[in-house]
Short mmCIF file of C-alpha atoms (C1' of nucleotides) in Angstrom, two decimals:
data_model
loop_
_atom_site.label_atom_id
_atom_site.label_comp_id
_atom_site.label_asym_id
_atom_site.label_seq_id
_atom_site.Cartn_x
_atom_site.Cartn_y
_atom_site.Cartn_z
CA UNK A 1 3.62 61.48 -81.19
CA UNK A 2 5.91 60.70 -78.29
CA UNK A 3 7.29 64.21 -78.71
CA UNK A 4 7.01 64.79 -75.00
CA UNK A 5 9.69 62.27 -74.17
CA UNK A 6 12.38 63.47 -76.54
CA UNK A 7 14.37 65.07 -73.78
CA UNK A 8 17.94 64.78 -75.02
CA UNK A 9 20.07 62.32 -73.19
CA UNK A 10 17.11 60.38 -71.86
CA UNK A 11 18.17 56.80 -71.61
CA UNK A 12 16.03 53.70 -71.57
CA UNK A 13 12.73 53.04 -73.23
CA UNK A 14 10.82 56.26 -73.80
CA UNK A 15 7.42 56.95 -72.21
CA UNK A 16 4.44 56.30 -74.40
CA UNK A 17 2.32 58.92 -72.65
CA UNK A 18 2.72 62.50 -71.48
CA UNK A 19 2.93 62.75 -67.67
CA UNK A 20 1.97 66.43 -67.74
CA UNK A 21 -1.13 65.67 -69.78
CA UNK A 22 -1.85 62.84 -67.33
CA UNK A 23 -1.86 65.39 -64.51
CA UNK A 24 -4.39 67.53 -66.37
CA UNK A 25 -6.58 64.52 -67.02
CA UNK A 26 -6.26 63.38 -63.41
CA UNK A 27 -7.22 66.80 -62.12
CA UNK A 28 -10.48 66.65 -64.03
CA UNK A 29 -11.12 63.10 -62.84
CA UNK A 30 -10.42 63.86 -59.17
CA UNK A 31 -12.50 67.02 -59.39
CA UNK A 32 -15.44 65.09 -60.80
CA UNK A 33 -15.35 61.96 -58.65
CA UNK A 34 -13.39 62.90 -55.55
CA UNK A 35 -10.22 61.31 -54.22
CA UNK A 36 -11.65 58.19 -52.64
CA UNK A 37 -14.16 57.39 -55.36
CA UNK A 38 -11.61 57.58 -58.16
CA UNK A 39 -9.80 54.25 -58.49
CA UNK A 40 -6.56 53.38 -60.20
CA UNK A 41 -8.49 51.34 -62.74
CA UNK A 42 -10.51 54.38 -63.80
CA UNK A 43 -7.41 56.58 -63.94
CA UNK A 44 -5.35 54.20 -66.06
CA UNK A 45 -8.27 53.54 -68.37
CA UNK A 46 -8.74 57.27 -68.92
CA UNK A 47 -5.02 57.68 -69.56
CA UNK A 48 -4.86 54.69 -71.88
CA UNK A 49 -2.08 53.06 -69.87
CA UNK A 50 -1.65 50.10 -67.50
CA UNK A 51 -1.34 50.35 -63.73
CA UNK A 52 2.35 49.45 -63.90
CA UNK A 53 3.05 52.45 -66.13
CA UNK A 54 1.09 54.70 -63.80
CA UNK A 55 3.06 53.59 -60.76
CA UNK A 56 6.37 53.82 -62.59
CA UNK A 57 5.58 57.45 -63.42
CA UNK A 58 3.86 58.71 -60.27
CA UNK A 59 4.67 56.31 -57.45
CA UNK A 60 1.26 56.11 -55.87
CA UNK A 61 -2.27 57.42 -56.11
CA UNK A 62 -1.57 59.77 -53.20
CA UNK A 63 1.58 61.18 -54.82
CA UNK A 64 -0.30 61.62 -58.09
CA UNK A 65 -3.06 63.53 -56.33
CA UNK A 66 -0.54 65.59 -54.39
CA UNK A 67 1.09 66.86 -57.57
CA UNK A 68 -2.32 67.65 -59.03
CA UNK A 69 -3.48 69.42 -55.89
CA UNK A 70 -0.31 71.52 -55.66
CA UNK A 71 -0.72 72.64 -59.26
CA UNK A 72 -4.40 73.34 -58.64
CA UNK A 73 -3.86 75.64 -55.67
CA UNK A 74 -1.09 77.47 -57.53
CA UNK A 75 -3.27 78.11 -60.54
CA UNK A 76 -6.83 78.53 -59.31
CA UNK A 77 -7.58 81.84 -57.62
CA UNK A 78 -4.11 82.63 -56.28
CA UNK A 79 -4.52 85.05 -53.39
CA UNK A 80 -1.96 87.52 -54.78
CA UNK A 81 -4.39 88.24 -57.58
CA UNK A 82 -7.03 89.53 -55.22
CA UNK A 83 -5.22 91.18 -52.35
CA UNK A 84 -3.78 94.36 -53.75
CA UNK A 85 -3.02 97.47 -51.73
CA UNK A 86 -4.88 99.90 -53.97
CA UNK A 87 -8.29 99.11 -52.51
CA UNK A 88 -10.03 98.27 -49.24
CA UNK A 89 -9.45 94.77 -47.97
CA UNK A 90 -13.17 94.11 -48.04
CA UNK A 91 -13.24 94.70 -51.78
CA UNK A 92 -10.52 92.11 -52.25
CA UNK A 93 -12.45 89.58 -50.18
CA UNK A 94 -15.63 90.39 -52.06
CA UNK A 95 -13.90 89.72 -55.36
CA UNK A 96 -12.43 86.48 -54.02
CA UNK A 97 -15.82 85.21 -52.88
CA UNK A 98 -17.48 86.31 -56.10
CA UNK A 99 -14.84 84.60 -58.21
CA UNK A 100 -15.25 81.45 -56.11
CA UNK A 101 -18.98 81.51 -56.84
CA UNK A 102 -18.20 81.57 -60.54
CA UNK A 103 -15.34 79.05 -60.46
CA UNK A 104 -17.20 76.54 -58.35
CA UNK A 105 -20.08 76.45 -60.81
CA UNK A 106 -18.17 76.94 -64.06
CA UNK A 107 -18.10 73.25 -65.00
CA UNK A 108 -21.12 71.25 -64.03
CA UNK A 109 -19.23 67.99 -63.66
CA UNK A 110 -16.39 69.59 -61.72
CA UNK A 111 -18.31 71.61 -59.16
CA UNK A 112 -16.78 73.07 -56.04
CA UNK A 113 -13.14 73.26 -54.99
CA UNK A 114 -10.87 70.25 -55.53
CA UNK A 115 -9.02 70.87 -52.25
CA UNK A 116 -11.97 71.78 -50.02
CA UNK A 117 -13.93 68.75 -51.14
CA UNK A 118 -10.98 66.42 -50.58
CA UNK A 119 -10.78 67.90 -47.08
CA UNK A 120 -14.16 66.43 -46.21
CA UNK A 121 -13.03 62.82 -46.15
CA UNK A 122 -12.42 60.99 -42.89
CA UNK A 123 -9.46 61.71 -40.63
CA UNK A 124 -7.03 59.09 -41.87
CA UNK A 125 -7.75 59.48 -45.58
CA UNK A 126 -4.59 60.15 -47.57
CA UNK A 127 -6.33 62.59 -49.88
CA UNK A 128 -7.57 64.55 -46.92
CA UNK A 129 -4.12 64.73 -45.35
CA UNK A 130 -2.71 66.17 -48.56
CA UNK A 131 -5.59 68.64 -48.92
CA UNK A 132 -5.25 69.64 -45.27
CA UNK A 133 -1.63 70.64 -45.60
CA UNK A 134 -2.34 72.68 -48.73
CA UNK A 135 -5.42 74.32 -47.22
CA UNK A 136 -3.57 75.29 -44.05
CA UNK A 137 -0.85 77.05 -46.00
CA UNK A 138 -3.40 78.95 -48.05
CA UNK A 139 -5.31 79.84 -44.94
CA UNK A 140 -2.24 81.34 -43.31
CA UNK A 141 -1.52 83.39 -46.40
CA UNK A 142 -5.10 84.64 -46.42
CA UNK A 143 -4.92 85.63 -42.77
CA UNK A 144 -1.65 87.46 -43.37
CA UNK A 145 -3.18 89.43 -46.22
CA UNK A 146 -6.16 90.46 -44.11
CA UNK A 147 -3.96 91.28 -41.12
CA UNK A 148 -2.12 93.89 -43.16
CA UNK A 149 -5.12 96.20 -43.03
CA UNK A 150 -7.35 94.72 -40.32
CA UNK A 151 -5.12 92.95 -37.79
CA UNK A 152 -7.66 93.07 -34.96
CA UNK A 153 -10.23 91.01 -36.84
CA UNK A 154 -7.96 89.09 -39.20
CA UNK A 155 -8.46 85.77 -37.49
CA UNK A 156 -12.24 85.90 -37.38
CA UNK A 157 -12.46 87.37 -40.87
CA UNK A 158 -10.29 84.52 -42.14
CA UNK A 159 -12.59 82.08 -40.40
CA UNK A 160 -15.61 83.64 -42.08
CA UNK A 161 -14.02 83.49 -45.53
CA UNK A 162 -12.93 79.88 -44.95
CA UNK A 163 -16.37 78.82 -43.77
CA UNK A 164 -18.09 80.64 -46.62
CA UNK A 165 -15.89 79.11 -49.28
CA UNK A 166 -16.25 75.61 -47.82
CA UNK A 167 -20.00 76.09 -47.74
CA UNK A 168 -20.09 77.47 -51.27
CA UNK A 169 -18.05 74.54 -52.55
CA UNK A 170 -20.48 72.14 -50.91
CA UNK A 171 -23.47 74.03 -52.29
CA UNK A 172 -21.99 74.03 -55.78
CA UNK A 173 -21.59 70.25 -55.56
CA UNK A 174 -25.21 70.03 -54.48
CA UNK A 175 -26.33 71.88 -57.59
CA UNK A 176 -26.72 75.49 -56.48
CA UNK A 177 -26.39 77.90 -59.41
CA UNK A 178 -23.73 80.50 -60.03
CA UNK A 179 -26.22 83.32 -59.44
CA UNK A 180 -27.26 81.76 -56.15
CA UNK A 181 -23.69 81.50 -54.93
CA UNK A 182 -22.92 85.05 -56.03
CA UNK A 183 -25.77 86.28 -53.87
CA UNK A 184 -24.49 84.24 -50.95
CA UNK A 185 -21.06 85.78 -51.47
CA UNK A 186 -22.62 89.24 -51.48
CA UNK A 187 -24.46 88.62 -48.22
CA UNK A 188 -21.31 87.27 -46.59
CA UNK A 189 -19.46 90.35 -47.77
CA UNK A 190 -21.97 92.60 -46.00
CA UNK A 191 -21.22 90.85 -42.73
CA UNK A 192 -17.50 91.04 -43.33
CA UNK A 193 -17.64 94.72 -44.20
CA UNK A 194 -19.43 95.40 -40.93
CA UNK A 195 -16.86 93.35 -39.05
CA UNK A 196 -13.84 95.00 -40.64
CA UNK A 197 -15.08 98.59 -40.72
CA UNK A 198 -16.22 98.24 -37.13
CA UNK A 199 -12.66 97.40 -36.14
CA UNK A 200 -11.06 100.42 -37.79
CA UNK B 1 -30.47 41.65 -19.15
CA UNK B 2 -32.27 40.87 -22.37
CA UNK B 3 -35.16 42.92 -20.99
CA UNK B 4 -35.52 44.64 -24.32
CA UNK B 5 -36.71 41.53 -26.06
CA UNK B 6 -39.42 40.53 -23.64
CA UNK B 7 -42.14 41.79 -25.90
CA UNK B 8 -45.04 39.50 -25.12
CA UNK B 9 -45.94 37.10 -27.85
CA UNK B 10 -42.56 37.33 -29.50
CA UNK B 11 -41.87 34.00 -31.04
CA UNK B 12 -38.57 32.49 -31.95
CA UNK B 13 -35.21 32.92 -30.34
CA UNK B 14 -34.97 36.28 -28.56
CA UNK B 15 -32.45 38.95 -29.57
CA UNK B 16 -29.33 39.09 -27.46
CA UNK B 17 -28.82 42.79 -28.08
CA UNK B 18 -30.96 45.94 -28.01
CA UNK B 19 -31.57 47.32 -31.52
CA UNK B 20 -32.44 50.77 -30.15
CA UNK B 21 -29.18 50.90 -28.23
CA UNK B 22 -27.44 49.74 -31.40
CA UNK B 23 -28.86 52.78 -33.21
CA UNK B 24 -27.45 55.09 -30.52
CA UNK B 25 -24.07 53.42 -30.75
CA UNK B 26 -24.14 53.54 -34.53
CA UNK B 27 -24.97 57.23 -34.52
CA UNK B 28 -21.86 57.98 -32.51
CA UNK B 29 -19.75 55.76 -34.75
CA UNK B 30 -21.04 57.29 -37.99
CA UNK B 31 -20.64 60.77 -36.56
CA UNK B 32 -17.04 60.08 -35.63
CA UNK B 33 -15.85 58.17 -38.70
CA UNK B 34 -18.29 59.08 -41.46
CA UNK B 35 -20.46 56.76 -43.51
CA UNK B 36 -17.88 55.39 -45.92
CA UNK B 37 -15.06 54.98 -43.42
CA UNK B 38 -17.18 53.02 -40.95
CA UNK B 39 -17.21 49.36 -41.91
CA UNK B 40 -19.51 46.55 -40.88
CA UNK B 41 -16.64 44.93 -39.01
CA UNK B 42 -16.17 48.00 -36.80
CA UNK B 43 -19.91 48.31 -36.22
CA UNK B 44 -20.45 44.70 -35.21
CA UNK B 45 -17.38 44.72 -33.00
CA UNK B 46 -18.64 47.83 -31.19
CA UNK B 47 -22.05 46.23 -30.77
CA UNK B 48 -20.61 42.92 -29.62
CA UNK B 49 -22.46 40.95 -32.29
CA UNK B 50 -21.66 39.13 -35.54
CA UNK B 51 -22.36 40.50 -39.03
CA UNK B 52 -25.18 37.99 -39.53
CA UNK B 53 -27.00 39.32 -36.46
CA UNK B 54 -26.55 42.87 -37.70
CA UNK B 55 -28.04 42.06 -41.09
CA UNK B 56 -30.90 40.09 -39.57
CA UNK B 57 -31.81 43.15 -37.51
CA UNK B 58 -31.16 46.05 -39.90
CA UNK B 59 -30.99 44.64 -43.42
CA UNK B 60 -28.02 46.62 -44.68
CA UNK B 61 -25.49 49.25 -43.73
CA UNK B 62 -27.46 51.82 -45.72
CA UNK B 63 -30.75 50.98 -44.00
CA UNK B 64 -29.01 51.12 -40.63
CA UNK B 65 -27.61 54.55 -41.41
CA UNK B 66 -30.95 55.74 -42.74
CA UNK B 67 -32.71 54.95 -39.47
CA UNK B 68 -29.95 56.69 -37.55
CA UNK B 69 -30.01 59.74 -39.81
CA UNK B 70 -33.80 60.07 -39.60
CA UNK B 71 -33.65 59.98 -35.82
CA UNK B 72 -30.78 62.47 -35.85
CA UNK B 73 -32.57 65.10 -37.91
CA UNK B 74 -35.70 64.70 -35.81
CA UNK B 75 -33.81 65.24 -32.56
CA UNK B 76 -30.98 67.65 -33.30
CA UNK B 77 -31.98 71.28 -33.72
CA UNK B 78 -35.53 70.77 -35.01
CA UNK B 79 -36.52 73.92 -36.87
CA UNK B 80 -39.80 74.30 -34.98
CA UNK B 81 -37.76 75.08 -31.88
CA UNK B 82 -36.22 78.16 -33.46
CA UNK B 83 -38.82 79.63 -35.77
CA UNK B 84 -41.44 81.10 -33.52
CA UNK B 85 -43.73 83.99 -34.42
CA UNK B 86 -43.00 86.12 -31.36
CA UNK B 87 -39.75 87.51 -32.71
CA UNK B 88 -38.10 88.72 -35.93
CA UNK B 89 -37.10 85.99 -38.34
CA UNK B 90 -33.50 87.13 -38.16
CA UNK B 91 -33.42 86.42 -34.46
CA UNK B 92 -34.57 82.88 -35.10
CA UNK B 93 -31.90 82.38 -37.72
CA UNK B 94 -29.29 83.88 -35.42
CA UNK B 95 -30.23 81.43 -32.69
CA UNK B 96 -30.14 78.54 -35.14
CA UNK B 97 -26.66 79.43 -36.35
CA UNK B 98 -25.42 80.03 -32.82
CA UNK B 99 -26.80 76.72 -31.63
CA UNK B 100 -25.16 75.00 -34.61
CA UNK B 101 -21.82 76.54 -33.60
CA UNK B 102 -22.23 75.00 -30.16
CA UNK B 103 -23.61 71.63 -31.33
CA UNK B 104 -20.97 71.12 -34.00
CA UNK B 105 -18.19 71.56 -31.46
CA UNK B 106 -19.83 69.99 -28.40
CA UNK B 107 -18.10 66.61 -28.75
CA UNK B 108 -14.59 66.70 -30.05
CA UNK B 109 -14.78 63.27 -31.65
CA UNK B 110 -18.19 63.92 -33.19
CA UNK B 111 -17.65 67.31 -34.75
CA UNK B 112 -19.95 68.83 -37.34
CA UNK B 113 -23.32 67.65 -38.57
CA UNK B 114 -23.90 63.96 -39.26
CA UNK B 115 -26.09 64.72 -42.28
CA UNK B 116 -24.12 67.57 -43.82
CA UNK B 117 -20.87 65.61 -43.61
CA UNK B 118 -22.45 62.51 -45.17
CA UNK B 119 -23.60 64.81 -47.98
CA UNK B 120 -20.01 65.45 -49.00
CA UNK B 121 -19.35 61.97 -50.35
CA UNK B 122 -19.31 61.28 -54.08
CA UNK B 123 -22.42 61.26 -56.20
CA UNK B 124 -23.28 57.58 -56.11
CA UNK B 125 -22.49 56.99 -52.44
CA UNK B 126 -25.42 55.42 -50.62
CA UNK B 127 -24.83 57.45 -47.48
CA UNK B 128 -24.90 60.63 -49.53
CA UNK B 129 -28.16 59.69 -51.23
CA UNK B 130 -29.79 59.17 -47.84
CA UNK B 131 -28.38 62.40 -46.45
CA UNK B 132 -29.43 64.28 -49.56
CA UNK B 133 -33.08 63.31 -49.22
CA UNK B 134 -33.12 64.27 -45.56
CA UNK B 135 -31.29 67.55 -46.16
CA UNK B 136 -33.63 68.55 -48.97
CA UNK B 137 -36.69 68.11 -46.78
CA UNK B 138 -35.14 70.16 -44.02
CA UNK B 139 -34.12 72.82 -46.50
CA UNK B 140 -37.67 73.17 -47.78
CA UNK B 141 -38.98 73.50 -44.25
CA UNK B 142 -36.40 76.17 -43.52
CA UNK B 143 -37.34 78.12 -46.64
CA UNK B 144 -41.02 77.92 -45.74
CA UNK B 145 -40.33 79.29 -42.27
CA UNK B 146 -38.35 82.20 -43.67
CA UNK B 147 -40.92 82.87 -46.39
CA UNK B 148 -43.58 83.48 -43.75
CA UNK B 149 -42.01 86.82 -42.86
CA UNK B 150 -39.60 87.53 -45.71
CA UNK B 151 -40.96 85.90 -48.86
CA UNK B 152 -39.02 88.11 -51.27
CA UNK B 153 -35.64 86.96 -49.98
CA UNK B 154 -36.56 83.56 -48.58
CA UNK B 155 -34.71 81.63 -51.26
CA UNK B 156 -31.45 83.52 -51.01
CA UNK B 157 -31.65 83.68 -47.20
CA UNK B 158 -32.14 79.91 -47.14
CA UNK B 159 -29.12 79.54 -49.39
CA UNK B 160 -27.03 81.66 -47.04
CA UNK B 161 -28.08 79.65 -44.00
CA UNK B 162 -27.42 76.37 -45.81
CA UNK B 163 -23.99 77.48 -46.99
CA UNK B 164 -23.09 78.82 -43.57
CA UNK B 165 -24.09 75.64 -41.76
CA UNK B 166 -22.28 73.41 -44.25
CA UNK B 167 -19.19 75.59 -43.86
CA UNK B 168 -19.47 75.58 -40.08
CA UNK B 169 -19.79 71.81 -40.02
CA UNK B 170 -16.69 71.50 -42.16
CA UNK B 171 -14.80 73.98 -39.99
CA UNK B 172 -15.80 72.13 -36.83
CA UNK B 173 -14.42 68.91 -38.33
CA UNK B 174 -11.21 70.77 -39.10
CA UNK B 175 -10.83 71.76 -35.47
CA UNK B 176 -12.24 75.28 -35.27
CA UNK B 177 -13.40 76.14 -31.76
CA UNK B 178 -16.90 76.84 -30.53
CA UNK B 179 -16.06 80.50 -29.94
CA UNK B 180 -14.71 80.81 -33.47
CA UNK B 181 -17.84 79.35 -35.00
CA UNK B 182 -20.05 81.54 -32.84
CA UNK B 183 -18.29 84.58 -34.23
CA UNK B 184 -18.73 83.28 -37.75
CA UNK B 185 -22.42 82.80 -37.05
CA UNK B 186 -22.64 86.35 -35.75
CA UNK B 187 -21.00 87.79 -38.88
CA UNK B 188 -23.30 85.76 -41.12
CA UNK B 189 -26.25 87.06 -39.14
CA UNK B 190 -25.22 90.64 -39.85
CA UNK B 191 -25.35 89.95 -43.57
CA UNK B 192 -28.67 88.18 -43.25
CA UNK B 193 -30.18 91.01 -41.20
CA UNK B 194 -29.20 93.48 -43.89
CA UNK B 195 -30.68 91.22 -46.56
CA UNK B 196 -33.97 90.63 -44.78
CA UNK B 197 -34.51 94.13 -43.39
CA UNK B 198 -33.66 95.58 -46.78
CA UNK B 199 -36.49 93.59 -48.31
CA UNK B 200 -39.16 94.79 -45.88
"C1'" DT C 1 27.26 45.06 -81.34
"C1'" DG C 2 26.92 44.57 -76.42
"C1'" DA C 3 25.86 46.55 -71.91
"C1'" DG C 4 23.07 49.37 -69.31
"C1'" DT C 5 18.75 51.71 -68.50
"C1'" DT C 6 13.95 52.61 -68.38
"C1'" DA C 7 9.03 51.74 -69.65
"C1'" DT C 8 5.83 48.47 -70.94
"C1'" DG C 9 2.40 44.37 -70.86
"C1'" DT C 10 0.83 40.39 -68.33
"C1'" DA C 11 -0.77 38.61 -64.48
"C1'" DG C 12 -2.06 38.57 -60.01
"C1'" DC C 13 -0.91 39.51 -54.95
"C1'" DG C 14 -2.92 40.63 -50.37
"C1'" DT C 15 -6.38 43.21 -48.15
"C1'" DT C 16 -10.76 45.05 -47.24
"C1'" DC C 17 -15.38 45.67 -48.43
"C1'" DG C 18 -20.59 44.59 -47.84
"C1'" DC C 19 -22.99 40.73 -47.32
"C1'" DT C 20 -24.85 35.74 -46.85
"C1'" DA C 21 -25.69 30.37 -46.91
"C1'" DA C 22 -26.10 26.78 -43.71
"C1'" DA C 23 -26.36 24.70 -39.40
"C1'" DT C 24 -27.71 25.33 -34.74
"C1'" DA C 25 -29.71 27.32 -30.51
"C1'" DA C 26 -33.55 29.38 -27.96
"C1'" DC C 27 -37.85 30.63 -27.69
"C1'" DT C 28 -43.65 30.22 -28.31
"C1'" DT C 29 -47.56 27.76 -29.57
"C1'" DC C 30 -50.15 23.53 -30.11
"C1'" DG D 1 -43.36 16.53 -25.82
"C1'" DA D 2 -43.56 18.10 -31.25
"C1'" DA D 3 -43.82 21.75 -34.58
"C1'" DG D 4 -42.92 26.26 -35.97
"C1'" DT D 5 -40.40 30.57 -35.64
"C1'" DT D 6 -36.58 33.53 -35.12
"C1'" DA D 7 -31.68 34.74 -33.81
"C1'" DT D 8 -27.46 33.05 -33.32
"C1'" DT D 9 -22.60 31.16 -34.74
"C1'" DT D 10 -19.44 29.69 -38.19
"C1'" DA D 11 -17.40 30.26 -42.23
"C1'" DG D 12 -16.56 32.40 -46.26
"C1'" DC D 13 -18.23 34.36 -50.95
"C1'" DG D 14 -17.46 37.64 -54.79
"C1'" DA D 15 -16.00 42.08 -55.92
"C1'" DA D 16 -13.17 46.05 -55.59
"C1'" DC D 17 -9.23 48.19 -53.75
"C1'" DG D 18 -4.10 49.90 -54.18
"C1'" DC D 19 -0.25 48.07 -55.76
"C1'" DT D 20 3.68 45.02 -57.68
"C1'" DA D 21 6.88 41.01 -59.45
"C1'" DC D 22 8.43 39.55 -63.62
"C1'" DA D 23 9.60 39.15 -68.22
"C1'" DT D 24 10.03 41.85 -72.30
"C1'" DA D 25 10.51 45.79 -75.39
"C1'" DA D 26 12.75 50.10 -76.73
"C1'" DC D 27 15.90 53.28 -76.15
"C1'" DT D 28 21.25 55.46 -75.16
"C1'" DC D 29 25.96 55.01 -74.55
"C1'" DA D 30 30.51 52.82 -75.06
#
DNA sequence: TGAGTTATGTAGCGTTCGCTAAATAACTTC
DNA sequence: GAAGTTATTTAGCGAACGCTACATAACTCA
C-alpha cells in the first residue's frame, strides 16, 4: 500500500490515502446523496480518513466537489462523441438523448446527472454555483455544434435539449425506468427533427 | 386589525397574526428560496412573529409547507381547466405546457414550479416527501385524462409531459425567458402530437 | 544526526438548524 | 371577580454543519 504517494522527491510525511481514489469515491457519494445532503463526516468516514486529512488534501468541500464535477463532465457523454459531421445533426441529438436515458438510469443509487441535479439547489448554494459554471460551458458547446448545421434554430434547439435532459435527470431520480426515458427521448427527437428540418 | 381572530366563541388569547395570510407569505418565500434554504428564522421574521407563535399555529416547518403545497397544487394550473372533451387531447396538453411556460416565468423571483423544485431535494428531505406525494397524485390524474382519448400511449405521453414540465421549471429557475419556454413547449407538443395521432 | 517539510490524530470551534420549556398576557365563560 | 383557555415573549436546548488549531508522526535533504 501507499504506492500512490511514492512520487520521487516528495518531502514530508507521505499520504496514507489515494486522493484520486478519493475523487472516485466522492463522485459516487455526491451522485447518490447530492451536494448539500452529503456532509464532511460522511465523506471522511467513507474514505477512512479524518476531516483534517480531507481539508489538507482538498481545501474545502466545494473545491472537492468542483474537481469531481470537472472530471465528471469531461468523462460522461462528452459532446464531441456525438456531434460528428458524417450524419444529420438530429441523429447526433437523438443519440445524445438516448445515451442520457441509459446513463441516467444505469445505476439505481446514482440516478440522473450529477451536474444537473446539483444545479437545482437554491441560488446561493456553493454546489449550484459550481454546477452552473460547468453547465453553461457545456451548453455553449452544444449550441455551437447545433449551429454548424442549423444556425437559425440552434438556440431553441439547444433549449429543448437542455430542458429535456434536465427533465430526464429529474425523472430518473424519481424512479422512471430506462425504457421510459428512451421513449421520452424518442418523442423529443420527433419534435426536434420537425424544428430543424423545417428550418432548412 | 386582528379582525381575523374574531371568530365568535374563540376562547383564550386571540392570535395577533392571520394564519391564512401567513400561508400566502410562506408560499412566496418557499417559492423564492426553496424548502431547505428557507429557515424558521427567515419565516418568522417575514411574518413578524416569534418561532413559538409559528409552532403553536402550524406545528412544524414541514406541516406549514404541506398546507402551502396543497393549496398551491389546487390553485395553480388545475388539470380540469385544460382537459375538456370538446377538443383533441393534444390541444389540451399544448395549452397546459404553454401555460406552464408563462406561469414558471411570470415572477422573476418565484421562477419554476413550487412542487417540482421541492421534488429535487435528496431522498430523505421532508419537503421532497411532501412534494412527491402531491406530484404523484397529479401525475395519476394527468394520465387518466390522457387515457380517456389515447389509452395506448397514455403512460408514455404522461412521462413526456412530466419530463417537459420538470425541465421547464428547472430552465425557468436558471433564467430562461417566457418566450424561450413557450418555444420549448411548442416543440414538445409536436412530438406528442406525432405520438398520439400515430396511436389512433 | 539534525533541520525542514508534510500529513496525521485529537479535539473542538463557531454557526446555523428546527424546535421547545416556562412564564406571562389576553381573552371567554362561570 | 375567579377559573379556564389559548397565544404570546423570553430564552435557549441539542444536534448537525463546515472547518481548523495544535501537537505529533513520518518522511527527505543536507
